[in-house]
Coordinates of C-alpha atoms in Angstrom, one line a residue:
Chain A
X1 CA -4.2 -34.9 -20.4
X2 CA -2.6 -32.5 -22.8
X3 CA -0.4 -29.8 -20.6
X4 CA -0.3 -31.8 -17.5
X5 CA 2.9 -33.3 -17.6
X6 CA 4.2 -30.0 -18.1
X7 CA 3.9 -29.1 -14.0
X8 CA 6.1 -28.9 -11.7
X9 CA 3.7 -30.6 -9.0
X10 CA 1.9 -32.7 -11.6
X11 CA 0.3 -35.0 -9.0
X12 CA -1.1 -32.0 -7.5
X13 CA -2.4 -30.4 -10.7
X14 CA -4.2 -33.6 -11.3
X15 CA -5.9 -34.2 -8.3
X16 CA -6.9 -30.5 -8.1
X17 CA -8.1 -30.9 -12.0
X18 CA -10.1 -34.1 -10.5
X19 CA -11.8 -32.5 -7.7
X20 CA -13.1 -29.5 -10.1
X21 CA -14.8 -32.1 -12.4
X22 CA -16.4 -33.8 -9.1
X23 CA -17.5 -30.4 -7.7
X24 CA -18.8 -28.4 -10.4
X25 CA -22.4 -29.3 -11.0
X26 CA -23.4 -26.4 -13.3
X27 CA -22.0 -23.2 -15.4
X28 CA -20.1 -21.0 -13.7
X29 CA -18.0 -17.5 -15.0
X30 CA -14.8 -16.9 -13.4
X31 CA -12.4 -13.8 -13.7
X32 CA -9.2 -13.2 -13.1
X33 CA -8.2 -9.7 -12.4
X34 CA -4.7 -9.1 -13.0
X35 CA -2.8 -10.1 -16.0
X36 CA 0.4 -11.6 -14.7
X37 CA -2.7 -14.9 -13.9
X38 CA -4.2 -14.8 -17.5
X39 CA -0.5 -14.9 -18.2
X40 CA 0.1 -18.4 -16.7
X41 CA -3.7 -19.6 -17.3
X42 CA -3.0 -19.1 -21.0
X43 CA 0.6 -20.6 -20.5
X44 CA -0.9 -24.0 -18.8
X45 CA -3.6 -24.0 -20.8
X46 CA -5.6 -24.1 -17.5
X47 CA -8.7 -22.8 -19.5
X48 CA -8.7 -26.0 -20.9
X49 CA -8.0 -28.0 -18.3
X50 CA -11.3 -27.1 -16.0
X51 CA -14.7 -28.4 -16.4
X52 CA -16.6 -27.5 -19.9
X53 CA -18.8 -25.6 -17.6
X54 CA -16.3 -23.0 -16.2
X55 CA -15.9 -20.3 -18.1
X56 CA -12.7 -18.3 -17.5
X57 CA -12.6 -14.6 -18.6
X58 CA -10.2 -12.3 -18.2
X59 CA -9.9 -8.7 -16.4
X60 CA -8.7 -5.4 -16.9
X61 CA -5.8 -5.5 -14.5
X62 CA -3.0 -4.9 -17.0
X63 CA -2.2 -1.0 -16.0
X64 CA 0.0 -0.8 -19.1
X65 CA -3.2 -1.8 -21.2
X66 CA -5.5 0.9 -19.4
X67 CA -3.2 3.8 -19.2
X68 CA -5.2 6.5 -20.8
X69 CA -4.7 7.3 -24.8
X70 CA -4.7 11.2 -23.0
X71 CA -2.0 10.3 -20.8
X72 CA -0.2 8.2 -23.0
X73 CA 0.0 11.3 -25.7
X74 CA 0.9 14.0 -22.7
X75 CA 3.9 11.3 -22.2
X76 CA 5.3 11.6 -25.4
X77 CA 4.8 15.4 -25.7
X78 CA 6.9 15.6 -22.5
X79 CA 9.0 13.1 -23.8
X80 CA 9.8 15.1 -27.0
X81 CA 10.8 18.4 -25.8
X82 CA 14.8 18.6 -25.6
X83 CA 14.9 19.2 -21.9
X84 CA 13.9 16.6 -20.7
X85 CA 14.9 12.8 -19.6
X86 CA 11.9 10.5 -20.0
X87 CA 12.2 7.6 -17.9
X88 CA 9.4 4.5 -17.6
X89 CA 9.2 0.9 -17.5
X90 CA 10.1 -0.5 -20.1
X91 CA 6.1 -2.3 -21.7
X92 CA 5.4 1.5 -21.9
X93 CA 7.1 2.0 -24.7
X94 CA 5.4 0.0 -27.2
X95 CA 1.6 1.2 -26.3
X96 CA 0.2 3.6 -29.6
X97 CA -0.9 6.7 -28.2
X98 CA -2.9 8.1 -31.2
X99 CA -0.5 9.2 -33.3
X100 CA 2.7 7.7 -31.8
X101 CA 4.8 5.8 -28.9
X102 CA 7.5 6.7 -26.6
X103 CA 9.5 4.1 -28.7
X104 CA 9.3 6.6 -31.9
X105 CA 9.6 9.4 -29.6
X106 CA 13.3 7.8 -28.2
X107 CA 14.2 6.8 -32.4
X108 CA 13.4 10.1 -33.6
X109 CA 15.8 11.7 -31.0
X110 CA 14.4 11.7 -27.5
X111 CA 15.9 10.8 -24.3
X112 CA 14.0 8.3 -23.1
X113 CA 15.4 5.6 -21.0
X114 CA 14.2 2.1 -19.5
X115 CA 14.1 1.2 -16.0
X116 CA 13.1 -1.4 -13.7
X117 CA 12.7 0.7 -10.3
X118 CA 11.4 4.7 -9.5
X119 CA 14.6 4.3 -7.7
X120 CA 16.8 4.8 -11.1
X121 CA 14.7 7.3 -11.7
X122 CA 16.0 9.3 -8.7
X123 CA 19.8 8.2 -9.8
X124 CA 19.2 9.7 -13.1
X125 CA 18.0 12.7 -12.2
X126 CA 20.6 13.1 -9.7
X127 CA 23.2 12.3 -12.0
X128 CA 22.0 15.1 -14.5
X129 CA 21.1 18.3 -12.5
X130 CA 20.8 19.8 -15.4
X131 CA 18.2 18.5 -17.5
X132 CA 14.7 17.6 -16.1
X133 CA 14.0 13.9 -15.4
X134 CA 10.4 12.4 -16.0
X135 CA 9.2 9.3 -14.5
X136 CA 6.3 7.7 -15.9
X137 CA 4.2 6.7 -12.7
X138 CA 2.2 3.9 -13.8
X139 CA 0.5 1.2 -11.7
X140 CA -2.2 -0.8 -9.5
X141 CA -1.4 -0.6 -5.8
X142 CA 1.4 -3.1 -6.2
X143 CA 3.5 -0.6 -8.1
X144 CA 2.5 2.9 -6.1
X145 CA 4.1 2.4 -3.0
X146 CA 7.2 2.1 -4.6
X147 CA 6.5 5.0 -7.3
X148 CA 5.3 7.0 -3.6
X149 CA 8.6 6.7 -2.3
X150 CA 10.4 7.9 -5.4
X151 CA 8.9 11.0 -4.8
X152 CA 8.8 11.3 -1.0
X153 CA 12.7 10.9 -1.4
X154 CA 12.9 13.8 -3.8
X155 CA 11.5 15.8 -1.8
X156 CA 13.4 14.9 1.5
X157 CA 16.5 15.6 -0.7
X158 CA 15.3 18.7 -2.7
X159 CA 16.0 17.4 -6.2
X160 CA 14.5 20.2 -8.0
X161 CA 14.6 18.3 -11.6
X162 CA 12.7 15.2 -10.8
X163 CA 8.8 14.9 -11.6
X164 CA 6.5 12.3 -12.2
X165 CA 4.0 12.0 -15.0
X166 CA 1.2 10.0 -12.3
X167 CA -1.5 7.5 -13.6
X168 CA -2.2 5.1 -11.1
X169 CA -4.9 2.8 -11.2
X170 CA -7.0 1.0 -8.1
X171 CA -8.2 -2.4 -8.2
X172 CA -11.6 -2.7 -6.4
X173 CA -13.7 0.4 -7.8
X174 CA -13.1 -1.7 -11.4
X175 CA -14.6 -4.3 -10.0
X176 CA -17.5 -2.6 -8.5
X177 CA -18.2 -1.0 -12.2
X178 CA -18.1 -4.3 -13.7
X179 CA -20.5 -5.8 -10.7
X180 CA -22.6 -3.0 -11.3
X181 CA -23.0 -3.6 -14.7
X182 CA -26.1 -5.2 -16.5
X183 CA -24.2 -6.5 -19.1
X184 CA -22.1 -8.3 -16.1
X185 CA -22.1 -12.0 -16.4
X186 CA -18.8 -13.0 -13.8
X187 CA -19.9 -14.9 -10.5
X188 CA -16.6 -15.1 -8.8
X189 CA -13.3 -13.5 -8.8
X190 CA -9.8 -14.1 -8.0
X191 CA -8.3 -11.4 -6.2
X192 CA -4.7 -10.2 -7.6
X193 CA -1.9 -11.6 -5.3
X194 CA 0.7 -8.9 -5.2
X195 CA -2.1 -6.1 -5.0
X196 CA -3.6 -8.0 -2.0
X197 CA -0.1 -8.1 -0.6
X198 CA 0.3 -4.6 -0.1
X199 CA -3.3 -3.8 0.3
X200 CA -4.7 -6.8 2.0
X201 CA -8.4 -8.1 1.1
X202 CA -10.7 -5.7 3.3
X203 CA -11.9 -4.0 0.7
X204 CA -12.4 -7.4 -1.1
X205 CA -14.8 -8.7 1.8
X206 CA -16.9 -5.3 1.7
X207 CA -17.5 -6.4 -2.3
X208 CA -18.1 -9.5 -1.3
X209 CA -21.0 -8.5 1.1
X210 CA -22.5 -6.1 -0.8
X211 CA -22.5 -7.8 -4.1
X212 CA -23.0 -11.5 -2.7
X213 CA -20.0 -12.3 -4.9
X214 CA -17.3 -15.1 -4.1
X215 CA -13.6 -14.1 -4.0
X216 CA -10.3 -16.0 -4.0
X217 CA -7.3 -14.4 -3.2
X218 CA -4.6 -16.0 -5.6
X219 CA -1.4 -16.5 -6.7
X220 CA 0.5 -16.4 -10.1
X221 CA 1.9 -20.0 -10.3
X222 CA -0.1 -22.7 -12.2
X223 CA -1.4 -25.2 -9.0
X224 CA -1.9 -21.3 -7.1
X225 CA -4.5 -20.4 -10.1
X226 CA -5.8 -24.2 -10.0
X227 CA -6.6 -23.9 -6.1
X228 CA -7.9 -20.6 -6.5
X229 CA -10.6 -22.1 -9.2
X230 CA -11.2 -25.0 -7.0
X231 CA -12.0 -22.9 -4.0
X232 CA -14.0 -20.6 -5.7
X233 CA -16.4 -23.1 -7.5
X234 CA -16.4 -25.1 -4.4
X235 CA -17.8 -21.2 -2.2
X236 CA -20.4 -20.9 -6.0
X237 CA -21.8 -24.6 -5.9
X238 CA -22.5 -24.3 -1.8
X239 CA -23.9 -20.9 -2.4
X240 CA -21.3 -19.6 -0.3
X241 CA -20.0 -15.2 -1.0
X242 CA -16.9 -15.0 1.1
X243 CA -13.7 -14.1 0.6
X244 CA -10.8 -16.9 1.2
X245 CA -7.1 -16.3 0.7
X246 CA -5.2 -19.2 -1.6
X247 CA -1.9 -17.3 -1.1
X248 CA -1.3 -16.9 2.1
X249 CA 2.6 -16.9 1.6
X250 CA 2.9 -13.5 1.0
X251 CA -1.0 -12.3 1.7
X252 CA -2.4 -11.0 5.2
X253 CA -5.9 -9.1 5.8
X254 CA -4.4 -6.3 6.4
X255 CA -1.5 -6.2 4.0
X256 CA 1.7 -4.2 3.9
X257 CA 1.1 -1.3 5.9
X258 CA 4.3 0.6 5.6
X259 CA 4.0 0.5 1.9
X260 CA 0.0 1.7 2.6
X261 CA 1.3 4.6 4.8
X262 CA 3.7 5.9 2.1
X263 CA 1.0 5.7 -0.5
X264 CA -1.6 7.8 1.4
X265 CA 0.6 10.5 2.6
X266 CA 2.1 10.9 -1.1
X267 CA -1.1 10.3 -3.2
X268 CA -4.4 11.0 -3.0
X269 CA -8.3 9.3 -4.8
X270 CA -9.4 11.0 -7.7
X271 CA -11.6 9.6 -10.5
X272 CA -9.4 8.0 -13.4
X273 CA -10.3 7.3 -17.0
X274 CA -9.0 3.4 -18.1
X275 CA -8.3 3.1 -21.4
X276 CA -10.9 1.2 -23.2
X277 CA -13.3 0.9 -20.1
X278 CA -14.4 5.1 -19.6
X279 CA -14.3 7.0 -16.5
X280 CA -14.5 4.6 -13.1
X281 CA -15.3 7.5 -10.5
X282 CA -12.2 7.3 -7.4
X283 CA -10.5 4.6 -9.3
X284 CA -7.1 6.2 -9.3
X285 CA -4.6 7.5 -7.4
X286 CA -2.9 11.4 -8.0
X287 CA 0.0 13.5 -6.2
X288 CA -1.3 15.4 -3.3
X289 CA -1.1 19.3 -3.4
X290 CA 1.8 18.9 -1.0
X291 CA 3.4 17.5 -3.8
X292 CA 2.5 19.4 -6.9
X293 CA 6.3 20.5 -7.3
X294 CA 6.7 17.0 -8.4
X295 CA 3.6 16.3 -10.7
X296 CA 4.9 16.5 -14.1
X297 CA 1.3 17.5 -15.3
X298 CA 1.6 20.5 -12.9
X299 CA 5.5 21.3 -13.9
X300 CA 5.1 21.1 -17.7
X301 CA 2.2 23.3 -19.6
X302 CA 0.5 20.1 -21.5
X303 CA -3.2 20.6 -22.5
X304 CA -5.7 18.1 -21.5
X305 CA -7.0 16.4 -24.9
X306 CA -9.4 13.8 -25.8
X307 CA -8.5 10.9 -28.5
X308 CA -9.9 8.3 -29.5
X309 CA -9.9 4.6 -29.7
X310 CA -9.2 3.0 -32.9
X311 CA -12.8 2.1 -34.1
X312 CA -11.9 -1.9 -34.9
X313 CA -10.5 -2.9 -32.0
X314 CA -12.7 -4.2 -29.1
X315 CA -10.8 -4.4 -26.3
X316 CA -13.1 -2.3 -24.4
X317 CA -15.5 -5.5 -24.1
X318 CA -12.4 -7.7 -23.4
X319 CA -11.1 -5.6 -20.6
X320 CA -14.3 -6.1 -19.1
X321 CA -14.4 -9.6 -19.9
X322 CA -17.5 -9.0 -22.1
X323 CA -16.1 -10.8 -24.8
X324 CA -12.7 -13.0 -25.3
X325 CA -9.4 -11.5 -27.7
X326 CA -10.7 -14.2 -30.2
X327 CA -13.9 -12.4 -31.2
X328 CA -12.1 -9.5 -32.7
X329 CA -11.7 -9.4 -36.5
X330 CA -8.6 -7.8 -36.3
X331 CA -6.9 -10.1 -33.7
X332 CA -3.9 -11.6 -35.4
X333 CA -4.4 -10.3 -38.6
X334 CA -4.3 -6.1 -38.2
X335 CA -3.5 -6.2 -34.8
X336 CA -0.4 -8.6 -33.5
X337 CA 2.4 -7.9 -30.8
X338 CA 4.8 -6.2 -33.2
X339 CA 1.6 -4.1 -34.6
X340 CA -0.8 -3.4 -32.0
X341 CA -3.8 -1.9 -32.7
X342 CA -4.9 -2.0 -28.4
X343 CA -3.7 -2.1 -25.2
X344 CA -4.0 -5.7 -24.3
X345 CA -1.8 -6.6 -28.0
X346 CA 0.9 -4.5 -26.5
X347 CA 1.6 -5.8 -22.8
X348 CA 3.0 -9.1 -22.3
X349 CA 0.2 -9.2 -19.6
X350 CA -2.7 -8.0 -21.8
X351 CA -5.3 -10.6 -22.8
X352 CA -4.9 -10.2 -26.4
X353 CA -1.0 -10.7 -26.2
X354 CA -1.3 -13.8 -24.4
X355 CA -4.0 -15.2 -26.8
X356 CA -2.3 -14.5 -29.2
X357 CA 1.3 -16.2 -28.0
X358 CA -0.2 -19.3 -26.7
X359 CA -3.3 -19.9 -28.8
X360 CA -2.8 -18.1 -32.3
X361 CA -1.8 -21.2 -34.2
X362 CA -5.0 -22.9 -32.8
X363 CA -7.1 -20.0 -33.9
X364 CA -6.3 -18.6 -36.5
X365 CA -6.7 -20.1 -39.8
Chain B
X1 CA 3.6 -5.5 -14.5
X2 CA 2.2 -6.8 -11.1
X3 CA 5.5 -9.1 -11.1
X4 CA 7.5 -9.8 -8.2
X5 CA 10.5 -12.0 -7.8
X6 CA 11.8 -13.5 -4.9
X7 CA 15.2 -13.0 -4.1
X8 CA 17.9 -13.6 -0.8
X9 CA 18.9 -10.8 0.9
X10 CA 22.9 -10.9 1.4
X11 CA 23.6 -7.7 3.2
X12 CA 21.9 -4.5 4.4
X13 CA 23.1 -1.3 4.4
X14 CA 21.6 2.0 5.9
X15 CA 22.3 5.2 4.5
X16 CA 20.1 8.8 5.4
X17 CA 17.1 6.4 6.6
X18 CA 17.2 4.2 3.4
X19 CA 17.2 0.3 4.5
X20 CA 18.6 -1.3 1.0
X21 CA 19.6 -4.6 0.6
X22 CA 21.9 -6.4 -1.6
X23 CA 19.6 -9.3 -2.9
X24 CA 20.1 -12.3 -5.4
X25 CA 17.6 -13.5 -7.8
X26 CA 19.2 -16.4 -9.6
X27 CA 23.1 -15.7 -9.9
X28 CA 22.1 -11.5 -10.1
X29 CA 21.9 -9.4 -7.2
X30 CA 20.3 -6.0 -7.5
X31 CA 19.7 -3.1 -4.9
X32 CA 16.1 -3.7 -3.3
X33 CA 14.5 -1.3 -1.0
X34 CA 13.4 -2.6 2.3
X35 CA 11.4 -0.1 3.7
X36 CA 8.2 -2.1 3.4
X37 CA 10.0 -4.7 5.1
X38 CA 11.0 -3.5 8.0
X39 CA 11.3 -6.8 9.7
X40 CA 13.7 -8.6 6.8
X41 CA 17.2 -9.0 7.8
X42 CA 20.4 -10.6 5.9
X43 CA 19.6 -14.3 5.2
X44 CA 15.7 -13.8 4.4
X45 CA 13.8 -14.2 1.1
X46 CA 11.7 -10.9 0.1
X47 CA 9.3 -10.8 -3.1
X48 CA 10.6 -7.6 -4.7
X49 CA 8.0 -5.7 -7.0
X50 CA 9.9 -2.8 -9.2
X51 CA 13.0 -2.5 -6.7
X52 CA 11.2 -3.1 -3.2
X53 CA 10.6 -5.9 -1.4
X54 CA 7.0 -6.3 -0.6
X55 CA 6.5 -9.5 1.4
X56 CA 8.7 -12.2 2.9
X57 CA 8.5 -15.6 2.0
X58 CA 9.9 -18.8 3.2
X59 CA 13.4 -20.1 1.0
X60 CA 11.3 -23.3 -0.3
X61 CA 8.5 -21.0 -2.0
X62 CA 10.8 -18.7 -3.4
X63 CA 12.9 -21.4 -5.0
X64 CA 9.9 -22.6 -6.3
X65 CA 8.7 -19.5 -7.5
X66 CA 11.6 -18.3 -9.4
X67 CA 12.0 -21.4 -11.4
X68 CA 8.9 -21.3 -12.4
X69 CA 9.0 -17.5 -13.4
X70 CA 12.2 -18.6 -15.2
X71 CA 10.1 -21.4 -16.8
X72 CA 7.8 -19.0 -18.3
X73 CA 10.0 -16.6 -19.8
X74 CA 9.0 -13.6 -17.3
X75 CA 12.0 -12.6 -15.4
X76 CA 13.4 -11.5 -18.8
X77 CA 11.3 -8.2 -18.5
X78 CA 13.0 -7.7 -15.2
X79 CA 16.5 -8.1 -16.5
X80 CA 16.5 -10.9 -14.2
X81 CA 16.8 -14.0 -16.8
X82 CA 20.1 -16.1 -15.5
X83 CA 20.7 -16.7 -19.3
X84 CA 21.0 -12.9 -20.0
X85 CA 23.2 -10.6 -18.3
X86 CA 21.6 -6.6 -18.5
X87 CA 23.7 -3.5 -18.5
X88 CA 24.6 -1.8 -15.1
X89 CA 24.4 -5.1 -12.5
X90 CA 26.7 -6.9 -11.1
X91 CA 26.5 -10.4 -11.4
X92 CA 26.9 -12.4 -7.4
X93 CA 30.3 -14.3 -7.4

């Protein structure tokens, strides 16, 4: 079987692949939240692996891909004024806000630097007392704790030249918009792995119940995803709406709860706009008023504005798995990796980016 | 951007209530905040998510896992690729 052999536990994979053709009896649509999975689904070909009748689409749980076009375009004013130290991870970069990116922002002058912790961040700012050092706060839960403590430890030390620009993004009230949806056609889900980690899957079981909806807790490695589809067809085919943890190696119920603590005494819920999706009421996560000296919104004057969305591309339907990367006309024509017309082209982790780096040749004429 | 590696911590220290450990991914070691991991101490494996551990995991699994990471081509975002060496860390002896 094409892509097989290419697995580490190749015995495994096949038996697992084996037991999902036994199983499955009828059609069944799957998603996959975050985009670290549709990463190694698209890398295994594990779409193509499963039963004709599963139907894998793919989430919005990419935050680079549903960071606001608002917030995006307050980044690189901030970014651009001569003051100031811009610092984010690095797939920020790249994403069009709607009239430029950070990465034009850092060739046309601009200080803006990579990193791969909040905790450089700090060092920066410490290292430059005078110049005032922005951090780019992006994330699901897996990423807040850690962007939390960046600016808890400000505080504690009282660097007066560290803020952060704050758009964090929360995992289940997407999935409750989606669920709620008409339009919705997904009957199972696999929960994201390092999300679960620090927030464990309560708030999974509570969708769960009220949606009669299976969920799968999973990981990010090929036979993880595998198991994760096998378990979750297996709950759909005997009618079955629980939630079941495939990666218990790093996931408990209740999840990290230091990392919880420092998120809820440094942020607090407030509705959040995704890019591409709308407004998802208590879907995000803000600095508390405690904390407004360190909210780069609150330190620097930028106006709230409203762009929009460049009319061809439809990754609004993919983030929602609606419709797949491959139904848009643009997709690897006007829109590639080094062009992006969306979110999801941009991030390695964005739907789009992966179709288009493991299945373009196959698709596109 | 939900990514975490697994590395082995090789020492602790603790300065002004920090708990940071000196971990190795591959042949790299990196600074790694502990403070969600309370419980780690020198010698464990901790899956570390933008400079803090998050979990522990057993040495097998995180073998395991970071081959595979490596595999796929994703611990280059991380600076963590063994083939490539990124400004600012020390490379483990």
């Amino acid at each position: 079987m094409k892509y097989l052999d290419e697995y580490r536990d190749e015995r495994i994979a096949r038996a697992l692949v084996a037991d999902l053709h036994r199983c499955v009896t009828r059609p069944w649509v799957l998603m996959e939240i975050c985009g670290g999975q549709t990463h190694t689904l698209m890398r295994y070909g594990i779409d193509e692996l499963v039963p004709k009748e599963i139907t894998l689409v793919h989430g919005p749980g990419c935050p680079v891909c549903v960071t606001p076009l608002e917030i995006i375009d307050k980044a690189i004013r901030i970014a651009s004024q001569p003051e100031v130290i811009f610092v984010s991870y690095g797939d920020m970069l790249r994403v069009p806000g709607s009239e430029s990116d950070l990465l034009r922002v850092k060739a046309a002058g601009g200080d803006v630097r990579v990193v791969y912790s909040p905790m450089e961040a700090l060092k920066i700012a410490r290292a430059n007392p005078q110049r005032q050092v922005v951090f780019f706060g992006i994330g699901f839960e897996t990423t807040a704790p850690a962007n939390a403590m960046a600016v808890w430890q400000a505080r504690r030390e009282g660097l007066r030249n560290f803020s952060m620009l704050a758009s964090h993004v929360l995992v289940p009230p997407a999935i409750r918009l989606l669920l709620r949806s008409p339009q919705n056609r997904v009957q199972g889900f696999i929960a994201p792995g390092h999300v679960c980690t620090v927030m464990g899957y309560r708030e999974y079981e509570e969708l769960a119940r009220e949606f009669r909806v299976p969920f799968v807790v999973g990981g990010f490695e090929p036979i993880d995803l595998l198991e994760a589809i096998s378990m979750l067809v297996a709950q759909l085919e005997e009618g079955r709406a629980e939630v079941e943890n495939q990666y218990v190696r790093s996931v408990s119920q209740e999840g990290n709860l230091p990392a919880q603590a420092i998120m809820r005494e440094v942020f607090e819920i407030c509705d959040r706009k995704w890019r591409g999706v709308g407004l998802i009421p208590e879907s995000g996560l803000r600095l508390r008023p405690d904390f407004a000296a360190y909210d780069a919104e609150k330190v620097f004057d930028v106006a709230a504005c409203s762009a929009e969305e460049p009319a061809e591309c439809i990754s609004a339907q993919v983030l929602q798995g609606l419709r797949k990367p491959i139904d848009c006309p643009a997709f690897g024509r006007r829109c590639t990796p080094e062009s992006p017309l969306g979110a999801p082209m941009v991030s390695a982790e964005g739907a789009c980016a992966a179709y288009y780096l493991y299945r373009r040749l196959a698709l596109v004429s | 951007m939900c990514l975490a590696v697994p590395g082995k911590i090789l020492a602790i220290e603790e300065a002004e209530g920090n708990r940071v450990g000196r971990v190795e991914f591959g042949g790299i070691t990196r600074p790694v905040q502990l403070d969600f991991v309370p419980e780690a101490v020198v010698g464990d494996y901790v899956v570390t998510h933008v400079g803090f551990a998050i979990s522990r995991v057993d040495p097998e699994e995180a073998e395991r896992t970071f081959h595979i990471l490596h595999e796929m081509g994703l611990l280059e975002s991380e600076g963590l690729s063994p083939d490539h060496q990124s400004e600012g860390h020390d490379k483990a002896a």
